Coordinates of C-alpha atoms in Angstrom, one line a residue:
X519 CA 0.0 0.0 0.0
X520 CA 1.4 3.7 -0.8
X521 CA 0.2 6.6 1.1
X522 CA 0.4 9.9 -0.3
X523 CA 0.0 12.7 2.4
X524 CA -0.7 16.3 1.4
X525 CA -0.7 19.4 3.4
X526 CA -4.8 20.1 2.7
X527 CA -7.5 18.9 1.0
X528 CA -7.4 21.1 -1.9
X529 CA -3.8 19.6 -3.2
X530 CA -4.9 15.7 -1.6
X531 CA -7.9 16.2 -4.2
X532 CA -6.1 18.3 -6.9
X533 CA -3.3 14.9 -6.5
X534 CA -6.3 12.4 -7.1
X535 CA -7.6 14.4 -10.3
X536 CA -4.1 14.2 -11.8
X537 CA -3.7 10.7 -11.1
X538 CA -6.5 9.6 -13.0
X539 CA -6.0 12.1 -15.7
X540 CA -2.2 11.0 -16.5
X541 CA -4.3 6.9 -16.4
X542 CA -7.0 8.1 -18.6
X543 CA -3.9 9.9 -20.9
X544 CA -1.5 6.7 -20.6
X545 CA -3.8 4.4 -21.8
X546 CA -5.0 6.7 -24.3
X547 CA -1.2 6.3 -25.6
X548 CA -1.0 2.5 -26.4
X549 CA -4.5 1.1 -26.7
X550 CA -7.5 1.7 -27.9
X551 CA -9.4 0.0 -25.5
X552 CA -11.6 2.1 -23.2
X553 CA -10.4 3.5 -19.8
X554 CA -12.9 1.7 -17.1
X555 CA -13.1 3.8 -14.3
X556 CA -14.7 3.3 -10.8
X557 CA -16.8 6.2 -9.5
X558 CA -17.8 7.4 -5.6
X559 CA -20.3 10.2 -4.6
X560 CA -20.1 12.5 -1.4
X561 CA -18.9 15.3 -0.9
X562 CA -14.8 14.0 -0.8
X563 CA -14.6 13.8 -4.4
X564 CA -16.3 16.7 -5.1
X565 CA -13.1 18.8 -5.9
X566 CA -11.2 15.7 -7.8
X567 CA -14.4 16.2 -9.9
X568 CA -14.3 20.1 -10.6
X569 CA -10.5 19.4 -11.7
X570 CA -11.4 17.1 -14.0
X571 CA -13.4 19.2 -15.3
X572 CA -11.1 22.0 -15.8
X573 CA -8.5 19.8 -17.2
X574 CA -11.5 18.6 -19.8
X575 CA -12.0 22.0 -21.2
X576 CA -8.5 22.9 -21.1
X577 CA -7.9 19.9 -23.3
X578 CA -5.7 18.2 -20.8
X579 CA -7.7 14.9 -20.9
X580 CA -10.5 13.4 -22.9
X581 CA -13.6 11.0 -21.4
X582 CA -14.8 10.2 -24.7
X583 CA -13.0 6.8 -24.6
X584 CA -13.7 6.3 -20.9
X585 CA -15.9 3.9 -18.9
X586 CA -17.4 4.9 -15.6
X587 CA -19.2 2.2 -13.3
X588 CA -20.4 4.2 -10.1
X589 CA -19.8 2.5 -6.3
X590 CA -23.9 2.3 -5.4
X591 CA -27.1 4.0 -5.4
X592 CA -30.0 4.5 -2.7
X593 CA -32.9 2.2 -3.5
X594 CA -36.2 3.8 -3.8
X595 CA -35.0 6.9 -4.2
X596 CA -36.5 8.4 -8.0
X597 CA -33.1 9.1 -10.2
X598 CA -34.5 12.7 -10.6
X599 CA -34.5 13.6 -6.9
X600 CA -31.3 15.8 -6.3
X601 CA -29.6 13.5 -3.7
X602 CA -29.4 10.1 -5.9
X603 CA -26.0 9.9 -6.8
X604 CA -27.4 10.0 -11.0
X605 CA -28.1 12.9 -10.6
X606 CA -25.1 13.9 -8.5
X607 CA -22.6 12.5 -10.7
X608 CA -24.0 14.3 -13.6
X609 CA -24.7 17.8 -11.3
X610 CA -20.7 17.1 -10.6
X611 CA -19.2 15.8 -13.2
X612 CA -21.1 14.1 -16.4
X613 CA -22.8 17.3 -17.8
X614 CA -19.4 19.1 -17.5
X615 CA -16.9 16.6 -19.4
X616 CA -17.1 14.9 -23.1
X617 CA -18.3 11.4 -21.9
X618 CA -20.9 9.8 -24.1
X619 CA -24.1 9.1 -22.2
X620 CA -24.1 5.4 -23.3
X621 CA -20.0 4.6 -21.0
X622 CA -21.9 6.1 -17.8
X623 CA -23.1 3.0 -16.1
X624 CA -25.3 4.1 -12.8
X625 CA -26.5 1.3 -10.4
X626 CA -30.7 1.0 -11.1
X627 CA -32.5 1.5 -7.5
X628 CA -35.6 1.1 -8.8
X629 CA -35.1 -1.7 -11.1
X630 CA -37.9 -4.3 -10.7
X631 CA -35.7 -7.1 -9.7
X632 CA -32.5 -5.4 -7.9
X633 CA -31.1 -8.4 -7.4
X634 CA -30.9 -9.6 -11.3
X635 CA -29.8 -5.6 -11.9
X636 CA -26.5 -6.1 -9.2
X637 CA -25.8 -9.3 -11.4
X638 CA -25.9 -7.5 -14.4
X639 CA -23.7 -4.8 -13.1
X640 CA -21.5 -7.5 -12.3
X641 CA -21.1 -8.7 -15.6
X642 CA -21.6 -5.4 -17.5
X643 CA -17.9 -4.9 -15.5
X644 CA -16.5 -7.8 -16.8
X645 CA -18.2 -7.2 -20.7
X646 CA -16.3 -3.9 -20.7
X647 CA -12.7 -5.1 -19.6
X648 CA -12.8 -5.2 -15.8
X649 CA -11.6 -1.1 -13.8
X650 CA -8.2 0.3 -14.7
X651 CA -8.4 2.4 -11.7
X652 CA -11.1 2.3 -9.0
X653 CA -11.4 5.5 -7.2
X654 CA -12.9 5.9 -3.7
X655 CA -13.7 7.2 -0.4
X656 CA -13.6 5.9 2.9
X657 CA -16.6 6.2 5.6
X658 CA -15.9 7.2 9.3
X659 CA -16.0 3.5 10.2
X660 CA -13.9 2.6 7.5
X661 CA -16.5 1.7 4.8
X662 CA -15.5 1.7 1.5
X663 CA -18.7 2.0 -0.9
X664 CA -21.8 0.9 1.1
X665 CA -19.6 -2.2 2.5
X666 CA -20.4 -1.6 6.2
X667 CA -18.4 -2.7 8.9
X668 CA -18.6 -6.6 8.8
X669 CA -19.2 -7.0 4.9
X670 CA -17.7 -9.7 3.9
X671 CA -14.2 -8.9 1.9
X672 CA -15.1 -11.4 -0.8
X673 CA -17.9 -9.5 -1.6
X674 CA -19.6 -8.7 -4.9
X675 CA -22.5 -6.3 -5.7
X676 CA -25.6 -6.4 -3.9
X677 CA -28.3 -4.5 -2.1
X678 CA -27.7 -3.7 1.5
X679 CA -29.0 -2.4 4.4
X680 CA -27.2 1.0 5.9
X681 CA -26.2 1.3 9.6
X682 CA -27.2 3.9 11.9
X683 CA -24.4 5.4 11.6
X684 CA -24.3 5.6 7.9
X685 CA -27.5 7.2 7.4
X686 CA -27.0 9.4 10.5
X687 CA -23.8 11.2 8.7
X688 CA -25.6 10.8 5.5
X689 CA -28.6 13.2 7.0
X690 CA -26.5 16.1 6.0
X691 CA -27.4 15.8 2.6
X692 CA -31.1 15.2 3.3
X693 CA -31.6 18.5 5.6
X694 CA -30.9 16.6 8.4
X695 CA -33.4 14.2 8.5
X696 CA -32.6 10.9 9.4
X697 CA -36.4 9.6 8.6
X698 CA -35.5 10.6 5.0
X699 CA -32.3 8.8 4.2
X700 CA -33.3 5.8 2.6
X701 CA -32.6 2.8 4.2
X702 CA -31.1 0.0 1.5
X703 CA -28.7 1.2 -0.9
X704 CA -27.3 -1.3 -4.0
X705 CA -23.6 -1.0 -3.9
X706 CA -20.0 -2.9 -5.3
X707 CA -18.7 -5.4 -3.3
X708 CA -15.3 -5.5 -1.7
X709 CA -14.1 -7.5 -4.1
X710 CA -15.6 -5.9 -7.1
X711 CA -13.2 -2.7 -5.7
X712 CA -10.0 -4.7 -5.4
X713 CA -10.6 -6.6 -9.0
X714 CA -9.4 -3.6 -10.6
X715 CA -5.5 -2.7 -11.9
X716 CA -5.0 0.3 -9.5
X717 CA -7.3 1.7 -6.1
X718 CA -7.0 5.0 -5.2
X719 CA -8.8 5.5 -1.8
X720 CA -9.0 9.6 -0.9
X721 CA -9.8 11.0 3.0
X722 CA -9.7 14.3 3.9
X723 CA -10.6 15.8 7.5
X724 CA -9.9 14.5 11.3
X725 CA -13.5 12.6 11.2
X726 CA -11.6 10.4 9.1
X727 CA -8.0 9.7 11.2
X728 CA -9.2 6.9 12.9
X729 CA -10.6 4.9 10.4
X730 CA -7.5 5.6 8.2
X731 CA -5.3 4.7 10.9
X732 CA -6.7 1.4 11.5
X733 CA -7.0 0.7 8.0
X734 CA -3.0 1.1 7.4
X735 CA -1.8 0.2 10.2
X736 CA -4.6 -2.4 11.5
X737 CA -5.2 -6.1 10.9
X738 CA -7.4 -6.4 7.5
X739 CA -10.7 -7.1 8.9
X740 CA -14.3 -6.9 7.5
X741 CA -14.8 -4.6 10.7
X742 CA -13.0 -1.9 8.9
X743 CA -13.4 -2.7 4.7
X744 CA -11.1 -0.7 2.9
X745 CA -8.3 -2.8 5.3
X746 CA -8.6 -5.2 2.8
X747 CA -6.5 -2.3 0.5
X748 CA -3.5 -3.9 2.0
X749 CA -3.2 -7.5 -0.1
X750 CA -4.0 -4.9 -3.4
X751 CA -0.6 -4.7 -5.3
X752 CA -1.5 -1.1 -6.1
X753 CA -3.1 0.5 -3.7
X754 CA -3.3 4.1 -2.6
X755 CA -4.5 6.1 0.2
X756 CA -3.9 9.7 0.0
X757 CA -4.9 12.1 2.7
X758 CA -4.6 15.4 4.0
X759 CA -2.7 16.4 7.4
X760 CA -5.9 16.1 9.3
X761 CA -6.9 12.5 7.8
X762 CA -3.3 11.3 9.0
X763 CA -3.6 12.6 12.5
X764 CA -4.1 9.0 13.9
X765 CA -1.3 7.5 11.6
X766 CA 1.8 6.9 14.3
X767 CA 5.1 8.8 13.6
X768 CA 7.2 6.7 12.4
X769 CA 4.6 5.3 9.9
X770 CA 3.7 9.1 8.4
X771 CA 7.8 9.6 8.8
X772 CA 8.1 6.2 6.3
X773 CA 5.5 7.3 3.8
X774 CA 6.7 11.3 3.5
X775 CA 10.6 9.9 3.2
X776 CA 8.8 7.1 0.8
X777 CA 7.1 9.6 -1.7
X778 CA 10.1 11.7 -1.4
X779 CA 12.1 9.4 -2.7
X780 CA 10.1 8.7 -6.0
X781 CA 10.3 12.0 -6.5
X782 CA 13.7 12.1 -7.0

């Protein structure tokens, strides 16, 4: 696992925009082959979104060959109302890049059989190549997607049900309301994350030290899911100052001198 620590959020996220922009333009170089690209919502990637697309309408990187599966969606929530994460990603990033309509891939919460729609995520995955880079975020308990604590690691995508916690911090984006968060959400499984070629997992803010802490320097466990980053053979974390405040010194020591070093 590499961690990349940056003094605020604004360069952790600018960091995480040109990360998948230099993938997107690498690929781009050798293959013809689409770019498949994993997708979170909340409000961590919001500013790795504006960047991208800035560096879309400077010409700095094209999504017209890209692929975009998003982590999950609420279920029962209508795709037009403004907190689905459709209509995020396209309020975000979609209507503001060059990707065609038909390579955004959106997770159905309303689909009449959700069950026979998480299997055919599944395989529309595999049909387009399997993720060059899946990028995501880390919850306070150290979920990664909706993959509460105790989801199994082996994990594919399915519909689950949300903690209390989950939907407590999720309020914020539903005025507060708890009674108004939905209550199942379809999302990727743990595994369907670490299946692709490169991980990059972003946390900014102290409300996130703990669970960033325990997932680098902890056992992997299903208590805390994006652990399981460890046995990836490229994975990242990258995090602001206040996301690494529960990393111990000698470990944020390590990965500074580590990054350091590359740099070179």
């Amino acid at each position: 696992m590499k961690v990349i620590i940056r003094d605020n959020a604004k360069d952790a996220a600018l960091w995480v925009a040109h990360r998948i922009a230099g993938a997107i333009n690498a690929k781009a170089k050798v293959s013809k082959k689409p770019f498949v690209l994993g997708l979170p919502t909340g409000s961590t990637p919001e500013a790795v979104y504006a960047e991208l697309a800035r560096m879309n309408k400077a010409g700095e990187v094209s999504f017209k060959n890209v692929v975009t599966f998003n982590m999950d969606e609420y279920v029962g929530l209508p795709v037009e109302h403004p907190e689905s994460y459709h209509s995020f990603m396209f309020r975000n990033l979609f209507d503001h890049v060059d990707i065609p309509r038909e390579n955004i891939h959106i997770l159905d919460g309303n689909a009449p059989d959700l069950a026979a729609e998480c299997a055919s995520y599944e395989e529309k995955i595999v049909a387009a190549g399997g993720f060059d880079l899946f990028f995501g975020g880390i919850g306070e308990d150290g979920h990664i997607a909706f993959n509460e604590p105790f989801s199994s690691l082996q994990s594919r995508t399915r519909v689950v049900t949300l903690t209390d916690d989950t939907i407590r911090v999720n309020s914020r984006f539903f005025g507060g309301d708890v009674n108004l968060v939905p209550k199942q959400a379809m999302s990727v499984g743990v595994a369907t994350v670490l299946s692709a070629a490169e991980v990059i997992i972003l946390a900014l803010g102290p409300k996130k030290a703990r669970a960033i802490g325990e997932a680098i320097e902890g056992p992997i466990t299903h208590k805390n899911t994006v652990s399981s980053l460890q046995n990836h053979p490229d994975g990242i974390v990258v995090v602001d100052e206040e996301a690494a405040g529960e990393l111990k010194l000698n470990s944020y020591k390590y990965f500074k001198a580590v990054e350091a070093a590359e740099m070179r």
